[in-house]
Coordinates of C-alpha atoms in Angstrom, one line a residue:
M1 CA -51.3 -24.8 37.8
R2 CA -50.2 -28.2 36.5
K3 CA -48.7 -30.6 38.9
V4 CA -44.9 -30.9 38.3
T5 CA -44.5 -34.7 38.2
G6 CA -43.7 -37.4 35.7
P7 CA -40.4 -37.2 33.9
M8 CA -38.2 -38.0 37.0
D9 CA -40.6 -39.9 39.2
G10 CA -38.7 -42.8 40.8
M11 CA -35.5 -42.0 38.9
T12 CA -32.3 -43.6 40.0
R13 CA -28.8 -42.1 39.9
R14 CA -28.2 -44.3 36.8
D15 CA -31.3 -42.8 35.2
W16 CA -29.9 -39.3 35.8
L17 CA -26.6 -40.1 34.2
G18 CA -27.9 -42.1 31.3
G19 CA -28.1 -40.2 28.1
A20 CA -24.4 -39.4 27.7
A21 CA -24.2 -41.8 24.7
I22 CA -22.3 -40.5 21.8
G23 CA -23.2 -40.7 18.1
A24 CA -26.2 -39.2 16.3
G25 CA -27.6 -42.2 14.6
M26 CA -31.1 -41.8 13.2
L27 CA -33.6 -40.0 15.3
A28 CA -37.4 -40.0 14.9
M29 CA -40.1 -38.4 17.0
P30 CA -43.9 -38.2 16.5
G31 CA -44.7 -35.6 13.9
S32 CA -41.0 -34.7 13.3
A33 CA -38.4 -35.1 10.6
V34 CA -35.7 -37.7 10.8
A35 CA -32.3 -36.4 11.6
R36 CA -29.5 -36.9 9.0
R37 CA -26.9 -39.5 9.9
I38 CA -23.7 -37.7 10.7
G39 CA -20.4 -39.6 10.8
R40 CA -16.9 -38.9 12.0
G41 CA -15.4 -35.9 10.4
D42 CA -18.7 -34.8 8.8
R43 CA -19.6 -31.1 8.9
V44 CA -22.8 -30.5 10.9
N45 CA -25.5 -28.2 9.7
V46 CA -25.9 -25.8 12.6
A47 CA -28.6 -23.1 13.2
V48 CA -28.5 -20.5 15.9
I49 CA -31.4 -18.8 17.8
G50 CA -30.1 -15.6 19.4
A51 CA -27.2 -14.9 17.0
G52 CA -25.8 -11.9 18.7
G53 CA -24.1 -11.5 22.1
M54 CA -23.4 -14.9 23.7
G55 CA -24.8 -16.6 20.6
A56 CA -22.1 -15.0 18.6
Q57 CA -19.4 -16.1 21.1
N58 CA -20.7 -19.7 20.8
M59 CA -21.0 -19.6 17.0
A60 CA -17.5 -18.1 16.5
K61 CA -16.2 -21.5 17.6
L62 CA -18.3 -23.4 15.1
T63 CA -17.4 -21.7 11.9
D64 CA -15.8 -24.8 10.5
Q65 CA -19.3 -26.3 10.4
N66 CA -22.1 -25.4 8.0
I67 CA -24.0 -22.5 9.6
V68 CA -27.2 -22.7 7.6
A69 CA -29.6 -20.5 9.4
A70 CA -29.9 -17.8 12.1
A71 CA -32.9 -16.6 13.9
D72 CA -32.8 -13.3 15.8
V73 CA -35.3 -10.5 16.7
D74 CA -32.7 -7.8 15.9
F75 CA -30.1 -8.3 13.2
D76 CA -28.8 -4.8 13.8
H77 CA -27.7 -6.0 17.3
V78 CA -26.2 -9.1 15.7
A79 CA -24.1 -6.9 13.4
K80 CA -22.8 -5.0 16.5
S81 CA -21.7 -8.3 18.1
L82 CA -19.3 -8.8 15.2
T83 CA -17.7 -5.3 15.2
D84 CA -15.5 -3.2 17.4
A85 CA -16.2 0.2 18.8
K86 CA -15.2 1.8 15.5
G87 CA -17.6 -0.3 13.5
A88 CA -14.9 -2.5 11.9
V89 CA -15.4 -6.3 11.9
R90 CA -13.4 -7.9 14.6
A91 CA -10.6 -10.1 13.5
D92 CA -12.0 -13.0 15.6
R93 CA -15.4 -12.6 14.0
L94 CA -14.5 -12.4 10.3
A95 CA -15.2 -16.1 9.7
L96 CA -18.5 -15.8 11.6
K97 CA -19.6 -12.7 9.6
S98 CA -18.9 -14.6 6.4
A99 CA -21.0 -17.6 7.7
Y100 CA -23.8 -15.4 8.9
D101 CA -23.9 -13.6 5.5
R102 CA -24.5 -16.9 3.8
A103 CA -27.0 -18.2 6.3
A104 CA -30.8 -17.9 5.9
R105 CA -32.2 -15.3 8.3
F106 CA -35.4 -15.5 10.3
A107 CA -36.9 -13.3 13.0
D108 CA -39.1 -16.1 14.4
Y109 CA -37.3 -19.4 15.2
R110 CA -40.6 -21.2 14.8
R111 CA -40.7 -20.2 11.1
M112 CA -37.1 -21.3 10.8
F113 CA -37.9 -24.8 12.0
D114 CA -40.9 -24.9 9.7
S115 CA -39.1 -23.9 6.5
R116 CA -35.5 -25.3 6.9
K117 CA -35.3 -29.1 6.7
D118 CA -31.5 -29.2 6.4
I119 CA -30.7 -28.3 10.1
D120 CA -29.0 -31.0 12.2
A121 CA -28.3 -29.1 15.4
V122 CA -29.3 -25.8 17.0
V123 CA -27.5 -23.4 19.4
I124 CA -30.0 -21.6 21.6
A125 CA -28.7 -18.4 23.2
T126 CA -31.8 -16.3 23.8
P127 CA -32.9 -14.7 27.0
D128 CA -33.9 -17.3 29.7
H129 CA -37.6 -17.1 29.1
H130 CA -37.3 -18.6 25.5
H131 CA -34.9 -21.4 26.3
A132 CA -37.3 -24.3 27.0
I133 CA -39.7 -23.6 24.2
A134 CA -37.0 -23.2 21.6
A135 CA -35.2 -26.3 22.8
K136 CA -38.3 -28.5 22.9
T137 CA -39.4 -27.3 19.4
A138 CA -35.9 -28.3 18.1
M139 CA -35.8 -31.7 20.0
E140 CA -39.3 -32.6 18.7
R141 CA -37.9 -32.3 15.2
G142 CA -35.0 -34.6 16.0
L143 CA -32.4 -31.9 16.3
H144 CA -29.4 -31.8 18.6
V145 CA -29.4 -28.8 21.0
Y146 CA -26.8 -26.7 22.7
V147 CA -28.7 -24.4 25.2
Q148 CA -27.2 -21.6 27.1
K149 CA -27.4 -21.5 30.9
P150 CA -29.7 -21.5 32.8
L151 CA -31.1 -24.4 30.9
T152 CA -34.7 -23.3 31.7
Y153 CA -36.7 -20.7 33.5
T154 CA -38.7 -23.2 35.6
V155 CA -38.4 -26.6 37.2
R156 CA -41.2 -28.0 35.0
E157 CA -39.5 -26.8 31.8
G158 CA -36.3 -28.6 32.8
R159 CA -38.0 -31.9 33.6
T160 CA -39.9 -31.6 30.3
L161 CA -36.6 -31.3 28.4
L162 CA -35.0 -34.2 30.4
D163 CA -38.0 -36.4 29.5
L164 CA -37.5 -35.6 25.8
A165 CA -33.8 -36.4 26.1
R166 CA -34.4 -39.7 27.9
R167 CA -36.9 -40.8 25.4
N168 CA -34.5 -40.0 22.6
P169 CA -31.1 -41.0 23.8
K170 CA -29.4 -40.4 20.5
L171 CA -30.2 -36.7 20.7
V172 CA -27.0 -34.9 21.8
T173 CA -27.8 -32.3 24.3
Q174 CA -25.4 -29.8 26.0
M175 CA -25.9 -26.9 28.4
G176 CA -23.6 -23.9 28.0
N177 CA -21.7 -24.3 31.3
Q178 CA -18.3 -24.4 29.6
G179 CA -16.4 -24.9 32.9
H180 CA -17.8 -28.4 32.9
S181 CA -15.3 -29.1 30.1
G182 CA -12.3 -27.5 31.8
D183 CA -9.3 -29.4 33.0
D184 CA -9.1 -27.5 36.3
G185 CA -12.8 -28.2 37.2
R186 CA -12.4 -31.8 36.4
R187 CA -9.4 -32.0 38.7
V188 CA -11.4 -30.4 41.4
V189 CA -14.0 -33.1 41.2
E190 CA -11.3 -35.8 41.3
L191 CA -9.7 -34.2 44.4
I192 CA -13.0 -33.9 46.3
R193 CA -14.1 -37.4 45.4
G194 CA -10.6 -38.7 46.1
G195 CA -10.7 -37.5 49.7
A196 CA -7.9 -34.9 49.5
I197 CA -9.7 -32.7 52.1
G198 CA -11.7 -35.5 53.7
R199 CA -15.5 -35.5 54.1
V200 CA -17.1 -32.3 52.9
R201 CA -20.2 -31.2 54.8
E202 CA -20.0 -27.4 54.1
V203 CA -19.7 -25.5 50.8
H204 CA -19.8 -21.8 50.0
A205 CA -20.2 -20.3 46.5
W206 CA -20.2 -16.6 45.6
T207 CA -20.3 -14.2 42.7
N208 CA -20.0 -10.5 42.1
R209 CA -23.1 -10.5 39.9
P210 CA -25.5 -8.9 39.1
L211 CA -23.8 -6.6 36.6
W212 CA -27.1 -5.4 35.3
P213 CA -30.1 -3.4 36.8
Q214 CA -31.5 -5.3 39.8
G215 CA -33.3 -4.2 43.0
E216 CA -34.7 -1.3 41.0
P217 CA -38.3 -0.3 40.1
R218 CA -39.6 -1.0 36.6
P219 CA -38.6 1.8 34.2
A220 CA -40.9 3.6 31.9
A221 CA -41.3 2.3 28.3
V222 CA -39.4 4.1 25.6
T223 CA -39.3 3.9 21.8
K224 CA -37.7 0.6 20.7
P225 CA -34.9 0.4 18.2
A226 CA -36.2 0.3 14.6
G227 CA -34.6 -3.1 14.0
L228 CA -36.0 -4.9 17.1
D229 CA -39.1 -7.0 16.8
W230 CA -40.3 -6.4 20.4
E231 CA -43.3 -8.8 20.2
L232 CA -41.0 -11.7 19.2
W233 CA -38.5 -10.7 21.9
L234 CA -41.3 -11.0 24.5
G235 CA -42.3 -14.3 23.1
P236 CA -43.7 -16.5 25.9
A237 CA -43.3 -13.8 28.6
A238 CA -46.8 -13.2 30.1
V239 CA -46.3 -9.4 30.5
D240 CA -45.6 -6.5 28.1
W241 CA -44.1 -3.6 30.0
G242 CA -43.0 -1.9 26.7
Y243 CA -39.4 -1.7 25.5
N244 CA -36.7 -0.3 27.7
P245 CA -32.9 -0.8 27.3
D246 CA -32.9 -2.0 30.9
Y247 CA -34.5 -5.2 29.5
A248 CA -32.9 -5.8 26.1
H249 CA -30.5 -6.8 24.8
F250 CA -28.2 -7.6 27.8
N251 CA -30.0 -6.5 30.9
W252 CA -33.0 -8.8 30.9
R253 CA -31.5 -11.3 33.4
G254 CA -32.5 -9.2 36.5
W255 CA -36.2 -8.8 35.5
V256 CA -38.6 -11.4 36.8
P257 CA -40.5 -12.2 33.6
F258 CA -37.3 -12.7 31.5
G259 CA -34.4 -14.0 33.6
V260 CA -33.4 -16.0 36.6
G261 CA -31.0 -13.5 38.2
S262 CA -27.5 -14.1 39.3
L263 CA -28.1 -17.7 40.2
G264 CA -29.2 -18.4 36.6
D265 CA -26.2 -16.5 35.3
M266 CA -23.4 -17.9 37.4
G267 CA -24.8 -20.8 39.4
A268 CA -24.1 -23.1 36.4
H269 CA -20.4 -22.1 36.6
L270 CA -20.0 -22.3 40.3
I271 CA -22.4 -24.7 42.0
D272 CA -21.8 -27.1 39.1
F273 CA -18.7 -28.5 40.8
P274 CA -20.0 -29.2 44.3
V275 CA -23.1 -30.8 42.8
W276 CA -20.9 -32.9 40.5
A277 CA -18.2 -33.8 43.0
L278 CA -20.4 -34.5 46.0
D279 CA -23.4 -36.1 44.1
P280 CA -25.8 -34.8 46.8
G281 CA -29.0 -35.3 44.8
L282 CA -31.6 -32.5 44.8
P283 CA -31.9 -30.2 47.8
T284 CA -34.3 -31.1 50.5
R285 CA -34.5 -27.6 52.1
V286 CA -33.8 -24.2 50.6
E287 CA -34.0 -20.8 52.2
T288 CA -33.1 -17.3 50.9
R289 CA -32.3 -14.1 52.7
H290 CA -32.2 -11.0 50.5
S291 CA -32.2 -7.2 50.0
R292 CA -35.3 -5.3 48.8
W293 CA -37.1 -6.4 45.7
G294 CA -37.2 -3.8 42.9
G295 CA -40.3 -1.7 43.3
D296 CA -40.7 -2.4 47.0
D297 CA -41.0 1.0 48.7
D298 CA -41.0 -0.4 52.2
I299 CA -37.5 -1.2 53.2
W300 CA -38.7 -3.4 56.1
D301 CA -41.0 -5.5 53.9
G302 CA -39.1 -8.6 52.7
K303 CA -42.0 -9.8 50.6
P304 CA -42.0 -9.1 46.8
P305 CA -44.2 -6.3 45.7
A306 CA -47.5 -7.3 44.0
D307 CA -46.1 -6.2 40.6
L308 CA -42.9 -8.1 40.5
G309 CA -40.2 -6.1 38.7
S310 CA -36.5 -6.8 39.3
Y311 CA -35.0 -9.3 41.6
P312 CA -33.3 -8.1 44.9
L313 CA -29.8 -6.8 44.4
A314 CA -28.3 -9.4 46.7
N315 CA -29.2 -12.6 48.3
V316 CA -27.9 -15.5 50.4
T317 CA -29.4 -18.8 49.7
T318 CA -28.8 -21.9 51.9
Y319 CA -29.3 -25.3 50.4
R320 CA -29.6 -28.4 52.6
F321 CA -29.0 -31.7 50.8
G322 CA -30.5 -34.2 53.3
N323 CA -30.3 -37.2 51.0
A324 CA -26.7 -36.9 49.9
K325 CA -25.2 -40.5 49.9
G326 CA -22.1 -39.4 51.8
G327 CA -24.2 -37.7 54.5
P328 CA -26.0 -34.3 54.7
V329 CA -24.4 -31.3 53.0
T330 CA -25.1 -27.6 53.4
M331 CA -24.2 -25.3 50.5
T332 CA -24.6 -21.5 50.8
W333 CA -24.8 -19.2 47.8
Y334 CA -23.9 -15.5 48.0
D335 CA -24.4 -12.9 45.2
G336 CA -24.5 -9.1 44.9
G337 CA -20.9 -8.8 46.1
L338 CA -21.6 -10.7 49.3
M339 CA -19.0 -13.3 50.3
P340 CA -18.5 -15.8 53.2
P341 CA -16.0 -14.9 55.9
T342 CA -12.4 -15.9 55.1
P343 CA -11.5 -18.9 57.2
D344 CA -8.6 -18.3 59.6
A345 CA -6.6 -21.2 58.1
M346 CA -6.7 -19.5 54.7
L347 CA -5.2 -16.1 55.6
A348 CA -1.7 -17.1 54.9
D349 CA -2.5 -19.3 51.9
A350 CA -4.8 -17.6 49.5
R351 CA -7.2 -14.7 48.9
M352 CA -10.8 -15.3 48.1
N353 CA -11.5 -13.9 44.7
P354 CA -14.3 -11.3 45.0
D355 CA -15.4 -11.9 41.4
G356 CA -16.5 -15.4 42.3
G357 CA -15.5 -18.8 43.7
V358 CA -16.3 -21.9 45.7
L359 CA -14.9 -23.0 49.1
Y360 CA -15.2 -26.6 50.2
V361 CA -14.7 -27.2 53.9
G362 CA -13.7 -30.8 54.7
D363 CA -12.8 -32.5 57.9
R364 CA -9.1 -32.7 56.8
G365 CA -8.7 -29.4 55.0
M366 CA -10.2 -27.1 52.5
L367 CA -10.2 -26.5 48.7
M368 CA -11.0 -23.3 46.9
H369 CA -11.4 -22.4 43.3
D370 CA -12.4 -19.5 41.1
T371 CA -15.4 -19.4 38.7
Y372 CA -15.5 -22.3 36.1
G373 CA -13.5 -24.5 38.6
E374 CA -10.3 -22.7 37.7
K375 CA -7.2 -22.2 39.8
P376 CA -7.9 -24.7 42.6
V377 CA -6.0 -24.0 45.9
L378 CA -5.5 -26.5 48.7
V379 CA -5.5 -25.4 52.3
G380 CA -4.4 -27.4 55.3
D381 CA -1.6 -29.7 56.6
G382 CA -1.1 -32.8 54.5
V383 CA -3.7 -31.8 51.9
A384 CA -1.1 -31.3 49.1
A385 CA 0.4 -34.8 49.6
R386 CA -3.0 -36.5 49.7
A387 CA -4.0 -34.5 46.5
A388 CA -0.9 -35.7 44.7
A389 CA -1.9 -39.3 45.3
V390 CA -5.4 -38.8 43.8
P391 CA -5.3 -40.4 40.3
V392 CA -6.8 -38.9 37.2
S393 CA -10.2 -40.6 36.8
L394 CA -12.3 -38.3 34.6
S395 CA -11.8 -38.0 30.9
R396 CA -10.5 -34.6 29.6
I397 CA -12.3 -32.7 26.9
R398 CA -10.3 -31.7 23.9
G399 CA -9.7 -28.0 24.1
G400 CA -10.9 -27.8 27.7
R401 CA -13.2 -25.0 28.6
E402 CA -12.7 -23.4 25.2
G403 CA -13.6 -26.6 23.5
H404 CA -17.1 -26.9 25.0
E405 CA -19.0 -26.0 21.8
M406 CA -16.8 -28.3 19.7
N407 CA -17.3 -31.1 22.2
W408 CA -21.0 -30.9 21.3
I409 CA -20.1 -31.2 17.6
R410 CA -17.7 -34.1 18.2
A411 CA -20.3 -35.9 20.3
I412 CA -22.8 -35.5 17.4
R413 CA -20.3 -37.1 15.1
G414 CA -19.5 -39.9 17.5
E415 CA -16.0 -38.8 18.3
E416 CA -16.1 -37.8 22.0
A417 CA -18.4 -38.2 24.9
I418 CA -20.7 -35.2 25.6
S419 CA -19.6 -33.1 28.5
S420 CA -22.8 -31.6 30.1
P421 CA -25.8 -33.4 28.7
F422 CA -29.3 -32.7 30.0
S423 CA -29.0 -35.8 32.3
V424 CA -26.3 -33.7 34.1
A425 CA -27.6 -30.2 33.4
V426 CA -31.2 -30.6 34.5
P427 CA -30.6 -31.5 38.2
L428 CA -27.9 -28.8 38.4
N429 CA -30.4 -26.3 36.8
E430 CA -33.2 -27.5 39.1
T431 CA -31.0 -26.8 42.1
M432 CA -30.3 -23.3 40.8
I433 CA -33.9 -22.6 40.1
L434 CA -35.1 -23.8 43.5
G435 CA -33.1 -20.9 45.0
M436 CA -35.2 -18.5 43.0
V437 CA -38.4 -20.4 44.1
A438 CA -37.4 -20.0 47.8
L439 CA -36.7 -16.3 47.1
R440 CA -40.2 -15.9 45.7
A441 CA -41.8 -18.0 48.4
D442 CA -40.2 -15.7 51.0
Q443 CA -39.8 -18.6 53.4
P444 CA -37.9 -21.9 53.7
I445 CA -39.2 -24.5 51.3
E446 CA -38.9 -28.3 51.8
Y447 CA -38.6 -30.2 48.6
D448 CA -39.3 -33.7 47.5
G449 CA -37.0 -34.3 44.5
V450 CA -38.8 -37.5 43.4
S451 CA -42.2 -35.9 42.9
G452 CA -40.8 -32.4 42.2
R453 CA -43.1 -30.9 44.8
I454 CA -42.7 -28.4 47.7
T455 CA -44.1 -30.2 50.7
N456 CA -44.4 -27.5 53.4
V457 CA -45.7 -24.5 51.5
A458 CA -48.4 -25.7 49.0
D459 CA -48.8 -22.3 47.4
A460 CA -45.1 -22.1 46.5
N461 CA -45.5 -24.9 44.0
R462 CA -46.9 -22.4 41.6
F463 CA -43.3 -21.0 41.3
L464 CA -42.2 -24.4 39.8
D465 CA -44.1 -23.5 36.7
R466 CA -45.1 -20.3 34.9
E467 CA -47.8 -18.7 32.7
Y468 CA -47.2 -18.2 29.0
R469 CA -48.4 -15.5 26.7
K470 CA -51.1 -16.4 24.3
G471 CA -49.7 -18.2 21.2
W472 CA -46.7 -19.6 23.2
S473 CA -46.7 -22.7 25.3
L474 CA -44.5 -25.6 26.3

């Protein structure tokens, strides 16, 4: 196991936030091509890796750019992403279908990078286990990247991408946590920072996910669809269980070799805002309580089975931020339909959304919002008046949450500051991933964010990295 150090050793807050520069300029990296200079109003040559599903949602917002290439392991699945239940092309996907029909197609994104020299920027919307390798390959070629959440599968992968971004500040990077561009979410950050509810020492975040198989034993392999390249879908995953629809194309997130569970899915849309607003640094202690692991036949055995299958159906993860500049903060994450108790003061004011939300408990009131930072609600005497006095201090992104993809394009063209660059996304992603590390360690972990090491359970450091299948590596 390699030691997870280097890219962020001794980093300051300013180091973390550097890299939000706008404008593409000319990029050059060892052994890579030089990126094309892109000016205001220019069309960007975009490629996509993972063109169906979420990738299609992202790309549908970029059809006024030049979509020059698409890489996917199953173009039959991509076609279904463009059509309705009757097989007709959806009205909101007509432009995307036309663009995809013109684009060069590849099964293997590595071949795409080798053969296409006209790509400026890449959207990466694969399952989690491909994210880091695809992004690193693109960045080493001087290409701007938009990577779906979670940014990476492991801590080391995230730090590797941040190191690349820091060494190449003209690369425009964005994680697909679109709530970061939303007006409501930005107002939440302003209100928390502006003291509308006083000092915040306690945060609760919850989601109704998973919406996919989890807490279940591994299913038997079945015949794969004819159009699916299963070997390429597996890619860097170190196991081959054989194809099952419980893995691909949507359900991979709950299976240990391929996804990062509910935290990976919704953490980027929920804990983004407390991490942003409170600036607590990386967690110093993380502990997870959970239901049974998939494949664990002993209901009283909390430890993961030897052959890790699916993640537990539900967990509660407690983060302690001991180095927060405003004083220690505790944040608790709930998934699988679990939620914190409704505070007495809130009963007459609001209902906690069972689909997901965040509750901030301050010493002068409370604030609650839904997923993506939307629909903030203030609770407590005098809170509304204090909130009204908090000025607007954060820039607003054109198009808000729905403009997240185009924000990336506009940043490449030098027209707008990037919303969620890797300098912002990596510490958020690391916080999320550390919850999964504590889950696998099956005991509280104490974490040194400077060195990127677990200090109390040496064996748990192996979960900060992972093994790669032969032929694939970071």
